[in-house]
Amino acid sequence: MSFEIHVSGRVARVVEQTLPGLVDDLVASGITAGDADLWGPAAADEASRRLGWVQAVSVSRPLVGEIEALRAELHSRGVSRIVLAGMGGSSLAPEVIAQTAGVPLVILDSTSPGQVLAAIDGDTATGGLAQTALVVSSKSGSTIETDSARRAFEAAWRDLGIDPAERIVVVTDPGSPLEASARQAGYRVFTADASVGGRYSALTAFGLVPAGLAGVDIAELLDEAEATLLEVAIDDPRNPALVLAAAIAGTDATGVRRDKLALASDGTHIVGLPDWIEQLVAESTGKEGTGILPVVLLPVSPEVEQTPDDVQVLRIVDDAEHFRLLEQNPDEILISGSLGAQFIVWEYATAIAGRLLGINPFDQPDVESAKVATRGLLDARPDAGAPVFTQDGVEVRVTDPALAASGTLEGVFDALWARVPADGYVAVQAYVDRGTLPQLSGLRELIAADSGRPTTFGWGPRFLHSTGQYHKGGPAQGVFVQILESTDVDLEIPGRPFTFGELIRAQAAGDAQVLAAHGRPVVTLTLTDPQVEVLALFEAAQ
């Protein structure tokens, strides 16, 4: 088998209870046949337009030669560096594909001015702007982060006397505004299957074009996926997608379901897969007050060492030796397989999990609210207002004054943890330059230990296209910590009345506004001297 899943203990009992219904209802073969009624009448219309991913391997085969030819053409022009401007499903799969293959691919999924400038400038290892091509990837063609990046790169190339039409490749849905403008500008355009949602698009042009141009053997990736297609299409209790769906979305004999899914890479050759799974599962299931919250962890994170009752641990491993872990951890899920197999199995399993949860796994009804709030703030340009207090250069703002009553960072954290329900979680959202503050992700481990609850970490605005749907549409269990930075670095967005710095601040404020409207408590911490004050955060969270 190209994909293996091992369960035992409580998880095995849940699977045994859930599998017969999935097999009897012909769910796996129904998905393969494009049966849009599997998720109920309310979801049928959306599902009828969102099952193209089932045929992605065969549909994408002809792309391989086109992508390889374009790569050779770009190489002949002196291009040695590929940058991908995309958000959510347009960037997460290519990132995993390239990292796993060990191929350099610069991902620009941020509006942090420092990150945008670094992507434009390049480096000595991979080349500068003169050696760079940009893949602009957006299903809708109107994604504000991607559009802003395109504008900045166009201006930078023109300043060097380089025609952007020689360097920009566009991936979008047919008929999108981006397709029309790109063709008019003379850019190379790849149109993807419009019947594939963004988070299910790993094996379409959205995943393959940037990875292939960077130098990944995408034909091999498709071969890996193809080897799994028969396994996931049959109505059999050994079908790995059925087993995985039952394990993550099934309930035990008392009707209890663990709604937090802890994802730990433990000795696998695949790099970064939990981040891709996080978007797929959170955005597909986090709605109508229910869902599965993925939590990306280290093998030794607090949630793994002392697992809460509502957390299901899943380890991604590489070989059978790791399956011996079951002897010490009988309630964990262990999976292994090629990257192509992982993509296929997880897409099927997530769609099946949607059926088990009784929701539509193909829409994202709450994503737009943060975008609307951001646009409103960019138009109104309100002042952020004075902080409630400042400690060690960290400005503190809160949606509820009671959270800041202590006047200390430690007290604010304690007050926020007290708002976490027994089945709740903490979400840390960092709207900062990821390239200059990579250590900030380590705050997750400290907060998880301090709060005693599952803790997610997301780079903003990237996570808005990933877990953002779950935060608003999922269970009202979360408390939120936003981290912003004050910086003198900024960059104009050509043709727009706002800068990248203004955009990222509006995105943070807009999301906080929507979360507060949903009754979620939010603490916003602004680092006025980020490299120094990040230490104050670490100390306060211990």
Coordinates of C-alpha atoms in Angstrom, one line a residue, residues 267-453:
G267 CA 10.8 11.3 11.6
T268 CA 9.0 11.7 8.2
H269 CA 10.8 12.8 5.1
I270 CA 7.8 15.0 4.2
V271 CA 8.5 18.6 5.3
G272 CA 5.7 20.9 6.5
L273 CA 2.7 18.6 5.8
P274 CA 0.8 19.5 9.0
D275 CA 0.5 23.2 7.8
W276 CA -1.2 22.0 4.6
I277 CA -3.5 19.6 6.6
E278 CA -4.3 22.4 9.0
Q279 CA -5.9 24.5 6.3
L280 CA -7.6 21.6 4.6
V281 CA -9.3 20.3 7.8
A282 CA -9.9 23.6 9.6
E283 CA -11.4 25.5 6.7
S284 CA -13.4 22.5 5.5
T285 CA -15.0 21.5 8.9
G286 CA -14.9 24.7 11.0
K287 CA -18.5 26.0 10.5
E288 CA -22.0 25.9 11.9
G289 CA -20.5 25.8 15.4
T290 CA -18.7 22.5 14.9
G291 CA -15.5 21.3 13.4
I292 CA -12.1 19.7 13.9
L293 CA -9.3 22.1 15.0
P294 CA -5.8 21.0 13.8
V295 CA -3.0 21.9 16.1
V296 CA 0.5 21.7 14.6
L297 CA 3.0 20.4 17.2
L298 CA 6.4 19.1 17.8
P299 CA 6.8 15.5 18.8
V300 CA 7.5 16.7 22.4
S301 CA 5.0 19.5 22.6
P302 CA 3.0 19.8 25.9
E303 CA -0.2 18.6 24.2
V304 CA 1.6 15.4 23.2
E305 CA 3.4 14.8 26.5
Q306 CA 0.2 15.4 28.5
T307 CA -2.7 15.0 26.1
P308 CA -6.0 16.6 27.1
D309 CA -9.1 14.5 26.8
D310 CA -10.4 16.4 23.8
V311 CA -7.2 16.1 21.8
Q312 CA -6.5 13.3 19.3
V313 CA -2.8 12.9 18.5
L314 CA -1.8 12.0 15.0
R315 CA 1.9 11.3 14.1
I316 CA 3.2 11.4 10.6
V317 CA 6.0 8.9 10.4
D318 CA 8.2 7.3 7.7
D319 CA 8.5 3.6 8.3
A320 CA 7.1 0.7 10.3
E321 CA 9.6 1.1 13.1
H322 CA 7.7 4.1 14.3
F323 CA 4.5 2.1 14.5
R324 CA 6.0 0.5 17.6
L325 CA 5.1 3.8 19.3
L326 CA 1.6 2.3 19.6
E327 CA 2.8 0.1 22.4
Q328 CA 3.4 3.3 24.5
N329 CA 0.7 5.5 23.0
P330 CA -2.3 3.2 22.2
D331 CA -4.7 6.1 21.5
E332 CA -2.6 7.8 18.8
I333 CA -3.1 7.6 15.0
L334 CA 0.0 6.9 13.0
I335 CA 0.2 7.4 9.3
S336 CA 2.9 7.1 6.6
G337 CA 3.0 7.4 2.9
S338 CA 4.4 9.3 -0.1
L339 CA 3.5 12.9 -0.4
G340 CA 1.3 12.3 -3.4
A341 CA -0.6 9.6 -1.4
Q342 CA -0.9 12.0 1.6
F343 CA -2.6 14.6 -0.6
I344 CA -5.1 12.1 -2.0
V345 CA -6.0 10.4 1.2
W346 CA -6.4 13.6 3.2
E347 CA -8.6 15.2 0.6
Y348 CA -10.9 12.2 0.6
A349 CA -10.8 11.8 4.4
T350 CA -11.6 15.5 4.9
A351 CA -14.6 15.3 2.6
I352 CA -15.8 12.2 4.4
A353 CA -15.3 13.9 7.7
G354 CA -17.6 16.6 6.5
R355 CA -20.3 14.0 6.0
L356 CA -19.8 12.6 9.5
L357 CA -20.0 16.1 11.0
G358 CA -23.1 17.0 9.0
I359 CA -21.6 20.0 7.3
N360 CA -20.6 21.2 3.8
P361 CA -16.8 20.6 3.5
F362 CA -16.5 22.7 0.4
D363 CA -17.6 26.2 1.4
Q364 CA -16.0 28.8 3.7
P365 CA -18.9 31.1 4.8
D366 CA -17.1 33.1 7.5
V367 CA -13.8 33.9 5.6
E368 CA -15.3 37.0 3.8
S369 CA -16.1 38.8 7.1
A370 CA -12.5 39.6 7.9
K371 CA -11.9 40.8 4.4
V372 CA -14.9 43.2 4.6
A373 CA -13.7 44.5 7.9
T374 CA -10.2 45.1 6.5
R375 CA -11.6 47.0 3.5
G376 CA -13.7 49.2 5.8
L377 CA -10.7 50.0 8.0
L378 CA -8.5 50.8 4.9
D379 CA -11.2 53.2 3.8
A380 CA -11.8 54.8 7.2
R381 CA -8.2 54.8 8.4
P382 CA -9.1 55.0 12.1
D383 CA -6.4 55.6 14.7
A384 CA -5.5 52.4 16.6
G385 CA -6.0 54.3 19.8
A386 CA -3.8 54.5 22.8
P387 CA -2.8 51.2 24.4
V388 CA -4.3 50.3 27.8
F389 CA -0.8 50.1 29.1
T390 CA 2.8 49.5 27.9
Q391 CA 5.2 47.1 29.6
D392 CA 8.9 46.7 28.5
G393 CA 8.0 48.4 25.2
V394 CA 5.0 46.1 24.5
E395 CA 1.8 48.0 23.9
V396 CA -1.3 46.2 25.2
R397 CA -4.8 46.5 23.7
V398 CA -7.8 44.4 24.6
T399 CA -11.4 43.9 23.4
D400 CA -12.5 43.7 27.1
P401 CA -11.0 46.1 29.6
A402 CA -11.2 43.5 32.3
L403 CA -8.5 41.5 30.6
A404 CA -6.0 44.3 31.3
A405 CA -7.0 45.1 34.9
S406 CA -3.8 43.7 36.3
G407 CA -1.6 46.2 34.4
T408 CA 1.0 43.5 33.6
L409 CA 1.7 41.2 30.6
E410 CA 1.7 38.2 33.0
G411 CA -1.7 39.3 34.4
V412 CA -3.2 39.8 30.9
F413 CA -2.1 36.3 29.9
D414 CA -3.6 34.8 33.1
A415 CA -6.8 36.7 32.6
L416 CA -7.1 35.5 29.1
W417 CA -6.3 31.8 30.0
A418 CA -9.1 32.1 32.6
R419 CA -11.5 32.8 29.7
V420 CA -10.6 29.5 28.0
P421 CA -13.4 27.0 28.5
A422 CA -12.7 23.5 29.6
D423 CA -12.8 22.3 25.9
G424 CA -11.3 25.5 24.5
Y425 CA -8.1 26.6 22.8
V426 CA -5.7 29.5 22.4
A427 CA -4.8 30.9 19.0
V428 CA -1.6 33.0 18.6
Q429 CA -1.6 35.2 15.5
A430 CA 1.7 36.9 14.6
Y431 CA 1.4 39.8 12.1
V432 CA 5.1 40.3 11.8
D433 CA 8.0 39.8 9.5
R434 CA 8.5 36.1 9.7
G435 CA 12.0 36.4 8.2
T436 CA 13.3 38.6 11.0
L437 CA 11.3 37.1 13.9
P438 CA 11.2 33.3 13.2
Q439 CA 11.8 32.7 16.9
L440 CA 8.4 34.0 17.7
S441 CA 6.8 30.7 16.8
G442 CA 8.5 29.2 19.9
L443 CA 6.0 31.3 22.0
R444 CA 3.4 28.6 21.1
E445 CA 5.1 26.0 23.3
L446 CA 5.3 28.3 26.3
I447 CA 1.6 29.4 26.0
A448 CA 0.5 25.8 25.6
A449 CA 2.3 24.9 28.8
D450 CA 1.1 28.1 30.7
S451 CA -2.5 27.9 29.6
G452 CA -2.8 24.1 29.8
R453 CA -4.9 24.1 26.6

